[in-house]
Short mmCIF file of C-alpha atoms and ligand atoms in Angstrom, two decimals:
data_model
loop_
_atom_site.label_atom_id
_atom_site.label_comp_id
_atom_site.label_asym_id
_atom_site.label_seq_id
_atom_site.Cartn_x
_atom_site.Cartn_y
_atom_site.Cartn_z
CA UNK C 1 -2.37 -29.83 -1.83
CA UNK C 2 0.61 -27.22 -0.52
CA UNK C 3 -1.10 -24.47 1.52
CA UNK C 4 -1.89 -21.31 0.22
CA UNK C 5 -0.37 -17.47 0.91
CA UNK C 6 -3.36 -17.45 2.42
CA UNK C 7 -2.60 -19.72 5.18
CA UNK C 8 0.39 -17.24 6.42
CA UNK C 9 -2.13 -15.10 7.91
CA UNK C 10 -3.33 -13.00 4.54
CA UNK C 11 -1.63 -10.39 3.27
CA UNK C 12 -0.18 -9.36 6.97
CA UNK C 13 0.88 -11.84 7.94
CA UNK C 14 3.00 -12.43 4.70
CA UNK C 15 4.75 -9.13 5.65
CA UNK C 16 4.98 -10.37 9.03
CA UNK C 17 6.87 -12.90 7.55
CA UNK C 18 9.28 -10.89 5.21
CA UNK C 19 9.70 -8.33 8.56
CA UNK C 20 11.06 -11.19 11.13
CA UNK C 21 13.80 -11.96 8.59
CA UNK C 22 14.92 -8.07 8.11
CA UNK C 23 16.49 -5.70 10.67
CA UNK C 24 16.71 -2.07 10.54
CA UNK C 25 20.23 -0.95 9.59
CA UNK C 26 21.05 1.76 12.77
CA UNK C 27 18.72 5.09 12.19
CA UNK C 28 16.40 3.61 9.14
CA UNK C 29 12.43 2.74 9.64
CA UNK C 30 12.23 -0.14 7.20
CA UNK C 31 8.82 -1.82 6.80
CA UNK C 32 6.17 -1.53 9.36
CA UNK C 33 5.18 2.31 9.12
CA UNK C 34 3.19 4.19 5.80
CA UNK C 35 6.66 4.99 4.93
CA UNK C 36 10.20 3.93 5.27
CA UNK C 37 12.22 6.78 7.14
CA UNK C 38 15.97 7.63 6.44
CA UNK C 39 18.04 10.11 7.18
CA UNK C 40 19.04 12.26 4.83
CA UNK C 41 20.95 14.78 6.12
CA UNK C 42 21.54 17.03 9.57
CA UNK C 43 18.22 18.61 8.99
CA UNK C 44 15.93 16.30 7.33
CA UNK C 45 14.76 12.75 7.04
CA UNK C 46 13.45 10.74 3.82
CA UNK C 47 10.77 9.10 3.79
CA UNK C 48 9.55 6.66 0.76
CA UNK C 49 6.68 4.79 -0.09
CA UNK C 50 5.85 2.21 -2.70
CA UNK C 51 1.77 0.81 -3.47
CA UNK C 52 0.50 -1.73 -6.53
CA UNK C 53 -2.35 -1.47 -8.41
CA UNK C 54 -3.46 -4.67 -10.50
CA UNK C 55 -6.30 -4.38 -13.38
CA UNK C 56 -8.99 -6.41 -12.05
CA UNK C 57 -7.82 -6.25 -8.82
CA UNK C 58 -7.59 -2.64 -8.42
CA UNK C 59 -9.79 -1.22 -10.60
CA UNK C 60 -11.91 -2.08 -14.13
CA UNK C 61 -10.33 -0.67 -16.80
CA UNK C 62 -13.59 -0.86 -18.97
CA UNK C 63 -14.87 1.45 -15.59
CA UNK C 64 -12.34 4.11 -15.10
CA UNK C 65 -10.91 6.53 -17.33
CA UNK C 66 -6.86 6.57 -18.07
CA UNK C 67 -7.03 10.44 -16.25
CA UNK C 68 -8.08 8.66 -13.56
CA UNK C 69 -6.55 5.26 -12.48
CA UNK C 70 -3.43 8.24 -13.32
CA UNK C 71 -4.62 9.77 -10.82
CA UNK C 72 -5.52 7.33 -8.13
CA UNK C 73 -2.12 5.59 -8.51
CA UNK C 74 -0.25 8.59 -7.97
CA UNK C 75 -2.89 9.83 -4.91
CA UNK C 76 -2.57 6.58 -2.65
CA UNK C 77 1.19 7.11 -2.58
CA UNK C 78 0.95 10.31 -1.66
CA UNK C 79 -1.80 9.45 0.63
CA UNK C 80 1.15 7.41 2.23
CA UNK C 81 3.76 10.71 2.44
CA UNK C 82 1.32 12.89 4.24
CA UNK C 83 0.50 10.38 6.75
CA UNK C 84 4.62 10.95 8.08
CA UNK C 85 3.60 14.17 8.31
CA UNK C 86 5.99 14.98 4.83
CA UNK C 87 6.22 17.00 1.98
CA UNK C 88 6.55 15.13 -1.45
CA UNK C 89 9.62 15.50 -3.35
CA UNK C 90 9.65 13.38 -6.42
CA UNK C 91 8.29 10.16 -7.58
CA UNK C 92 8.70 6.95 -9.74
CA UNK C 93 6.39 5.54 -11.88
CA UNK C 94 6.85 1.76 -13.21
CA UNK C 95 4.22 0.28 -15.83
CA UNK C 96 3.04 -3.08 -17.54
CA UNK C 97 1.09 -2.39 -20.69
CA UNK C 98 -1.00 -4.62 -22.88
CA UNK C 99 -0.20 -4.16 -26.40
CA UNK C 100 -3.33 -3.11 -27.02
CA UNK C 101 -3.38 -0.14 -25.03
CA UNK C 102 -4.03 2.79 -27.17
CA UNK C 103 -1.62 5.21 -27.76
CA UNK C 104 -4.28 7.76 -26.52
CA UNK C 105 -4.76 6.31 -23.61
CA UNK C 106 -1.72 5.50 -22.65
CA UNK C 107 -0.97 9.90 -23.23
CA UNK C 108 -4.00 10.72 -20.91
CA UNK C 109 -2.88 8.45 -18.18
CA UNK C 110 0.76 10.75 -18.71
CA UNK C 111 -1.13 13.76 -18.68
CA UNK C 112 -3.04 13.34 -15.30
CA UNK C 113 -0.14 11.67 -13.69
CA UNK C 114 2.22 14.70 -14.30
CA UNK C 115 -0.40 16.84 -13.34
CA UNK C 116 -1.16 15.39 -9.61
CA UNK C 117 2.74 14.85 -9.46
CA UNK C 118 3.61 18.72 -9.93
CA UNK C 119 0.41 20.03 -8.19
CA UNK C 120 1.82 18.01 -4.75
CA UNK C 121 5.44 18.60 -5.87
CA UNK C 122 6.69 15.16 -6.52
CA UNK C 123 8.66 15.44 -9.61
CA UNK C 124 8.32 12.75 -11.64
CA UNK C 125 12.54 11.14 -11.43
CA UNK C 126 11.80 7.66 -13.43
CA UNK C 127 10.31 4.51 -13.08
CA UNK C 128 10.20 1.51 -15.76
CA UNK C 129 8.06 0.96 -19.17
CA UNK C 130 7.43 -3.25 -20.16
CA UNK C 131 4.42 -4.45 -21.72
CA UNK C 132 2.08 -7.58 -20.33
CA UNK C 133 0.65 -10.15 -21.40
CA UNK C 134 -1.88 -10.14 -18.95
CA UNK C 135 -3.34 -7.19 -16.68
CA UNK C 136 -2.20 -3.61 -16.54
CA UNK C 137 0.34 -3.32 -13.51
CA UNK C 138 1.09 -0.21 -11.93
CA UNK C 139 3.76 0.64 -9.08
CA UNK C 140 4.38 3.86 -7.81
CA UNK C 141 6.56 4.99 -5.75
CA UNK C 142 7.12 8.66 -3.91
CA UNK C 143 9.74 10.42 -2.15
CA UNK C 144 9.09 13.14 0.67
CA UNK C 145 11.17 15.11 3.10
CA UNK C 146 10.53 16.30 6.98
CA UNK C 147 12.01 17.39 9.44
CA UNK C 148 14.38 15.18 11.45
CA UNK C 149 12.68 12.82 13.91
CA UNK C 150 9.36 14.37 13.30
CA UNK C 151 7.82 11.89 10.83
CA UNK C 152 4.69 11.00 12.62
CA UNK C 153 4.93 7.22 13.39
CA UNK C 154 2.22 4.47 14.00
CA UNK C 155 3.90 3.44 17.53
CA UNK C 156 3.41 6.64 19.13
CA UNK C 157 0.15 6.28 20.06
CA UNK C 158 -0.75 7.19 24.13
CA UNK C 159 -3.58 5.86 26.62
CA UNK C 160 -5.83 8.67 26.47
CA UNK C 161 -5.31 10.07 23.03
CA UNK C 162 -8.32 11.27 21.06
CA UNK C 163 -9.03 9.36 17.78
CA UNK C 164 -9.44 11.12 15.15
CA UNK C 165 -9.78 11.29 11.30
CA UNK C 166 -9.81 14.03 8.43
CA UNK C 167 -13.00 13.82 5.95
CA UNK C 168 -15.45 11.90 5.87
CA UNK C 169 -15.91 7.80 5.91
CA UNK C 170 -17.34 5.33 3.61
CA UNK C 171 -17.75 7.33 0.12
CA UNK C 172 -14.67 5.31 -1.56
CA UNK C 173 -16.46 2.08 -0.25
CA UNK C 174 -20.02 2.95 -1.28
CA UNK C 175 -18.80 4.52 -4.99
CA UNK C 176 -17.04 1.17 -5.51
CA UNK C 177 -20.55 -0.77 -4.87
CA UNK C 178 -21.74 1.90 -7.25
CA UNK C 179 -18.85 0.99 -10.16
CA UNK C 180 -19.70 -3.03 -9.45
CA UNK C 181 -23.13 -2.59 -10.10
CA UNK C 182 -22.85 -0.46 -13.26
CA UNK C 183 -20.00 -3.08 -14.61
CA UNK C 184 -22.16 -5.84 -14.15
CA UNK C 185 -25.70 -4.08 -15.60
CA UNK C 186 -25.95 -4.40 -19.10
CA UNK C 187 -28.04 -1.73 -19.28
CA UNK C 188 -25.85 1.26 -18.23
CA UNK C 189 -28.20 3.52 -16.43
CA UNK C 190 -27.57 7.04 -15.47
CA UNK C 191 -26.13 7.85 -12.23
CA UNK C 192 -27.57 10.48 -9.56
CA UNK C 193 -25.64 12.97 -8.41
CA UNK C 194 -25.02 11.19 -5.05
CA UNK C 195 -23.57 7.80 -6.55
CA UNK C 196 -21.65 10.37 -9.22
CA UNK C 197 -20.15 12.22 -6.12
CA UNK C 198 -19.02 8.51 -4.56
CA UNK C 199 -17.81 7.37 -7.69
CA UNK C 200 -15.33 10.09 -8.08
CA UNK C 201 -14.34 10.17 -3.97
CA UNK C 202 -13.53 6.25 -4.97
CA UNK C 203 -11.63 6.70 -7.96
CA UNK C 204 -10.27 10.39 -6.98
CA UNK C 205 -9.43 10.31 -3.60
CA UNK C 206 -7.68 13.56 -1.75
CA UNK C 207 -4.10 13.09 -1.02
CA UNK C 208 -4.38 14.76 2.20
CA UNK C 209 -0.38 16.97 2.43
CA UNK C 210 -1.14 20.07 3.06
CA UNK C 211 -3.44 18.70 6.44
CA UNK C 212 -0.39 16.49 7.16
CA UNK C 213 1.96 18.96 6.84
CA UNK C 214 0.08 21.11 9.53
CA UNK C 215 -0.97 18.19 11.69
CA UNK C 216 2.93 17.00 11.57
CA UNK C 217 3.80 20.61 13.13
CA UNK C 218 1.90 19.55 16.35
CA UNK C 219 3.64 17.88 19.36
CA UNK C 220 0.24 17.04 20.31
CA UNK C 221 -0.72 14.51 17.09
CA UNK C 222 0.93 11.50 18.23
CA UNK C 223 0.74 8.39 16.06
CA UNK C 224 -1.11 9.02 12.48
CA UNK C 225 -1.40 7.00 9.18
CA UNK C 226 -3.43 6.78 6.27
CA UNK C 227 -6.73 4.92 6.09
CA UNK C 228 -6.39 2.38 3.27
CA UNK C 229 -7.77 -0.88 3.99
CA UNK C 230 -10.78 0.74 6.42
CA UNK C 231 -10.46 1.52 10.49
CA UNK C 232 -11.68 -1.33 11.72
CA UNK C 233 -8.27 -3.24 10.30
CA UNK C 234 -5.71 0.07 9.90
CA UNK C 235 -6.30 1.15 13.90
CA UNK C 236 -5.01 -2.07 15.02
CA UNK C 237 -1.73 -1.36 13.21
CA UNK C 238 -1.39 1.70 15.83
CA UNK C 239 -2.48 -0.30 18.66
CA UNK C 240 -0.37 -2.82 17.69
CA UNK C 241 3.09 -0.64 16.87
CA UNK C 242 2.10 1.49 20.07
CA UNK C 243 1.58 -1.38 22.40
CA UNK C 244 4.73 -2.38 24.16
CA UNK C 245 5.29 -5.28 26.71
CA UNK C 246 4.00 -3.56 29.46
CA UNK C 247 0.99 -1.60 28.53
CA UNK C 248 -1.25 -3.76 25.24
CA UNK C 249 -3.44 -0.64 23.71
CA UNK C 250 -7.45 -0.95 22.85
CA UNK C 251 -9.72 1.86 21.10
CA UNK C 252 -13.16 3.13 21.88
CA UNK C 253 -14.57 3.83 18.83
CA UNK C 254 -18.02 5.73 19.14
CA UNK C 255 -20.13 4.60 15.45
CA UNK C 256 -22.35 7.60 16.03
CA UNK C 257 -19.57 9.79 16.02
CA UNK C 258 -18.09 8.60 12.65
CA UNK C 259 -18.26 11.24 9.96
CA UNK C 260 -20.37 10.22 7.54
CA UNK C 261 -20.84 12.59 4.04
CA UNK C 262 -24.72 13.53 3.64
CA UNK C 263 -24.57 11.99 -0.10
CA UNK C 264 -23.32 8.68 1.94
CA UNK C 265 -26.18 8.48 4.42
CA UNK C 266 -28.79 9.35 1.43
CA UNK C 267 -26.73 6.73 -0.87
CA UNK C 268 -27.32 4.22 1.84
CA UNK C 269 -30.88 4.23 2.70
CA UNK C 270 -31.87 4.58 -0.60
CA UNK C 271 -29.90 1.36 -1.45
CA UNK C 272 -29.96 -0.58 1.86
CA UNK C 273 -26.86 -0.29 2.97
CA UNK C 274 -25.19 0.28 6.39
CA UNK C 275 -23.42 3.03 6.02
CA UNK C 276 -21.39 2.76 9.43
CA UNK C 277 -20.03 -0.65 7.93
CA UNK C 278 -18.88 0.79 5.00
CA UNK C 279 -17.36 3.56 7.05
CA UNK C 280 -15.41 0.92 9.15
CA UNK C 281 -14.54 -1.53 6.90
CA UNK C 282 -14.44 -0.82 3.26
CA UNK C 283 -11.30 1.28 3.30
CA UNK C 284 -9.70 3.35 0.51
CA UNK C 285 -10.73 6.66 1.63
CA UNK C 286 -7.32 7.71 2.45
CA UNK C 287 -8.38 10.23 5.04
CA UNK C 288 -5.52 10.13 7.67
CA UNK C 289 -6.50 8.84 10.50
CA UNK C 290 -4.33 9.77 14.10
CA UNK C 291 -4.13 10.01 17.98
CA UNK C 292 -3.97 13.45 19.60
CA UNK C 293 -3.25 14.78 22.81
CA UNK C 294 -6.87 16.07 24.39
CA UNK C 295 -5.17 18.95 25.45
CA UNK C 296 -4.04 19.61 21.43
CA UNK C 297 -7.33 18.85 19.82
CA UNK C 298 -8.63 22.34 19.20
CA UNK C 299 -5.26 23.37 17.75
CA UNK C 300 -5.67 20.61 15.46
CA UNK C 301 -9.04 20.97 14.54
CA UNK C 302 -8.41 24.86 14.04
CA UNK C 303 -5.35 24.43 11.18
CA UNK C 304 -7.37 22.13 9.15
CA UNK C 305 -10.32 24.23 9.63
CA UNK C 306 -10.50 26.44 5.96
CA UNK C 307 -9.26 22.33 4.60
CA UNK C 308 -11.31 19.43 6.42
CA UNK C 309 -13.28 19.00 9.28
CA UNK C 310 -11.37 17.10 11.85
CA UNK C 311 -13.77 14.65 13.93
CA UNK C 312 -13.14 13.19 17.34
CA UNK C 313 -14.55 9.38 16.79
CA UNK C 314 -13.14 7.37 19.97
CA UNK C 315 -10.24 7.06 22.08
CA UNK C 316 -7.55 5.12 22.67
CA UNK C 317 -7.11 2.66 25.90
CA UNK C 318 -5.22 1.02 28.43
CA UNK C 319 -7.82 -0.69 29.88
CA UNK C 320 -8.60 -3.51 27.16
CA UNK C 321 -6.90 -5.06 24.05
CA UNK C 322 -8.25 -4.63 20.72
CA UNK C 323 -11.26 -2.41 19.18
CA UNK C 324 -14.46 -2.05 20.93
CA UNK C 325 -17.32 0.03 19.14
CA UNK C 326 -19.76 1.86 21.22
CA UNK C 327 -22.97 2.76 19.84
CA UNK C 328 -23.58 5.39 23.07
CA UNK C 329 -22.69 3.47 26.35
CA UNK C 330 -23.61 0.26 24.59
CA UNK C 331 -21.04 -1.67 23.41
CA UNK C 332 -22.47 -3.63 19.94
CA UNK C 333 -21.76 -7.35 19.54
CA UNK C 334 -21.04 -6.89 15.63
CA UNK C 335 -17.92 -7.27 14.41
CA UNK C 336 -15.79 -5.58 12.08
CA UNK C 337 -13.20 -6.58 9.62
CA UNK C 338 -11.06 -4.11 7.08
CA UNK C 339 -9.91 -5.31 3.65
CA UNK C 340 -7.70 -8.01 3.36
CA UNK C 341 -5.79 -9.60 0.38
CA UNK C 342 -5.91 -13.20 0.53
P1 LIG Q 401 0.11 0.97 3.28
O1 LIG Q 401 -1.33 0.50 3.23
O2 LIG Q 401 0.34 2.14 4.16
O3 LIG Q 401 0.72 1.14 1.90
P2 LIG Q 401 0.75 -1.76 3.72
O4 LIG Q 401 -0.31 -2.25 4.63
O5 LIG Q 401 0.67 -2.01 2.26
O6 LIG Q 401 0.92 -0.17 3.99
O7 LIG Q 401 2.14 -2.28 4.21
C1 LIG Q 401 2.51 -2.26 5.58
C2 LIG Q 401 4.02 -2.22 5.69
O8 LIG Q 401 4.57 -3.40 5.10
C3 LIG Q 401 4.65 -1.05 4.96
O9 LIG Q 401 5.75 -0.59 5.75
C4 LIG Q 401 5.15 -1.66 3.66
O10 LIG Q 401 6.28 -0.99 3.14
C5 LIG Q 401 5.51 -3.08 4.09
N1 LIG Q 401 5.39 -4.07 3.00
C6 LIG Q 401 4.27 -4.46 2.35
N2 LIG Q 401 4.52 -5.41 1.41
C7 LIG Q 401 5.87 -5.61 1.46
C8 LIG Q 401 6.77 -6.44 0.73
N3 LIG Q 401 6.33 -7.26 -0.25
N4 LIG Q 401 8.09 -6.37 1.05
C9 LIG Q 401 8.53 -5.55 2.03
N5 LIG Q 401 7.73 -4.75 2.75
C10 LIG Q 401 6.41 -4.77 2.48
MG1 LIG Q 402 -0.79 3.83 4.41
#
């Protein structure tokens, strides 16, 4: 039998793949970063984004309501612009419908789309309508703008940064167990408010701008990006585009220092679950996560302050290659893996 996709390396290394056999044209960022960069003109750069969201892949459409997967395909693009740092300018929105979508749903998804769209200022410029014969498909794409130069990049990451992230960890990953469970009971029982709180951080995740916009300010944030496929796989993208031949970057990370939501940590032990696994490796809470100057910390910490707490949860390293989790000075022998198509 031919080998699968799967064989490339998963879903990264299939774009590893696709990235040896492109280069840049001179001043563009092409694939490798949250967002492609261009310039646009004297003043300002470009940057664009592009995510895919398959039914039954994505999300259940029996689960979520057409407001919502609206929502959540516009939010992880966005999710994507604030991690450069940039302000949204206008967005594209291409669909594959059943023919048996109603005609209802299919105006409620409009509704909520147009509504995240305006209230973070991406317009909504086109996209492309066909129906399906199999599962809803949905690509979005967004445009933003920033300054010249200052998009903040995943290779600018520096031995003795702090890591840090926006929000808190794990709810996306623990409302998703919550949605699997209730798909597959037949008896639909009513939710507490804890698993109806992670439900909605899963399917209505913050697009964090306006704390991108004032992190991008900063000399001091170095390298940032969005956390979609869970720490324990999106650091290494830093460590990797940061590393160069000379000095290979590692990361501390501290578990005890991870934020954690109080409605996660009383989700968890009422359902046996680790809640610093899901933090780590279940991905899609699009908090941003970045590297920061000690010096600049504070400063950070302050602008988000009336927006999101900003936590400290390791640091980054010279002195070893990859991620090593502390629990205190111990270093834990369990391993971690983020999502991973394929
Ligand atoms: P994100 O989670 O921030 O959306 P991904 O992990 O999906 O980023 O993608 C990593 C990088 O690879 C991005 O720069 C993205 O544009 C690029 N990429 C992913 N899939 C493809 C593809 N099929 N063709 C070209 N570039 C791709
Ligand atoms: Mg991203």
């Amino acid at each position: 039998m031919a080998d699968s996709v799967a064989s490339l390396g998963g879903e990264f290394g299939f774009i590893n793949l696709i990235r040896s056999r492109i280069t840049d044209p001179a001043g563009i960022c092409g694939i490798g970063d949250d967002c492609a960069v261009l310039p646009m003109n004297s003043k300002t750069d470009l940057v664009v984004t592009t995510d895919l969201l398959i039914e039954d892949v994505h999300f259940i459409l029996s689960d979520i309501t057409a407001a919502q997967l609206a929502y959540k395909s516009a939010a992880v693009n966005l999710s994507d612009i604030a991690a450069m740092g940039a302000r949204p300018i206008g967005c594209f929105l291409s669909i594959a419908l059943p023919k048996n979508v109603t005609a209802k749903w299919a105006d409620q998804f409009i509704e909520s789309f147009i509504a995240i769209c305006d209230r973070f200022g991406a317009t909504l410029l086109g996209g492309d309508t066909t129906s399906s014969k199999g599962p809803i498909a949905i690509n979005v794409a967004v445009l933003g703008k920033v300054p010249c130069g200052r998009s903040k990049l995943r290779s600018s990451a520096r031995p003795g940064d702090l890591i840090c992230c926006t929000g808190t960890l794990g709810d996306s990953g623990a409302g998703l167990d919550v949605v699997l469970s209730r798909v597959a009971s037949a008896e639909k029982a009513k939710l507490d408010a804890d698993a109806e709180w992670l439900v909605r951080r899963h399917y209505e995740p913050t697009p964090r701008i306006q704390e991108g916009l004032l992190l991008g300010e900063l000399e001091g944030v170095h390298a940032m990006m969005d956390i979609s496929d869970g720490i324990a796989s999106d650091l290494n993208h830093i460590l990797k585009a940061s590393s160069t031949s000379s000095i290979q970057l590692g990361a501390d990370i501290h578990v005890e220092q991870l934020p954690l939501s109080s409605k996660l940590r009383r989700w968890s032990s009422a359902n046996d679950k680790d809640a610093i696994e899901l933090a780590l490796t279940a991905g899609e809470d699009f908090e941003l996560l970045m590297t920061i100057s000690p010096d600049d910390f504070d400063r950070a910490r302050g602008r988000l302050a009336s927006l999101c707490p900003l936590t400290v949860i390791g640091e980054i390293t010279a002195s070893h290659k990859g991620i090593r989790y502390m629990d205190g000075d111990q270093e834990l022998t369990q391993q971690f893996a983020g999502y991973t198509h394929f």
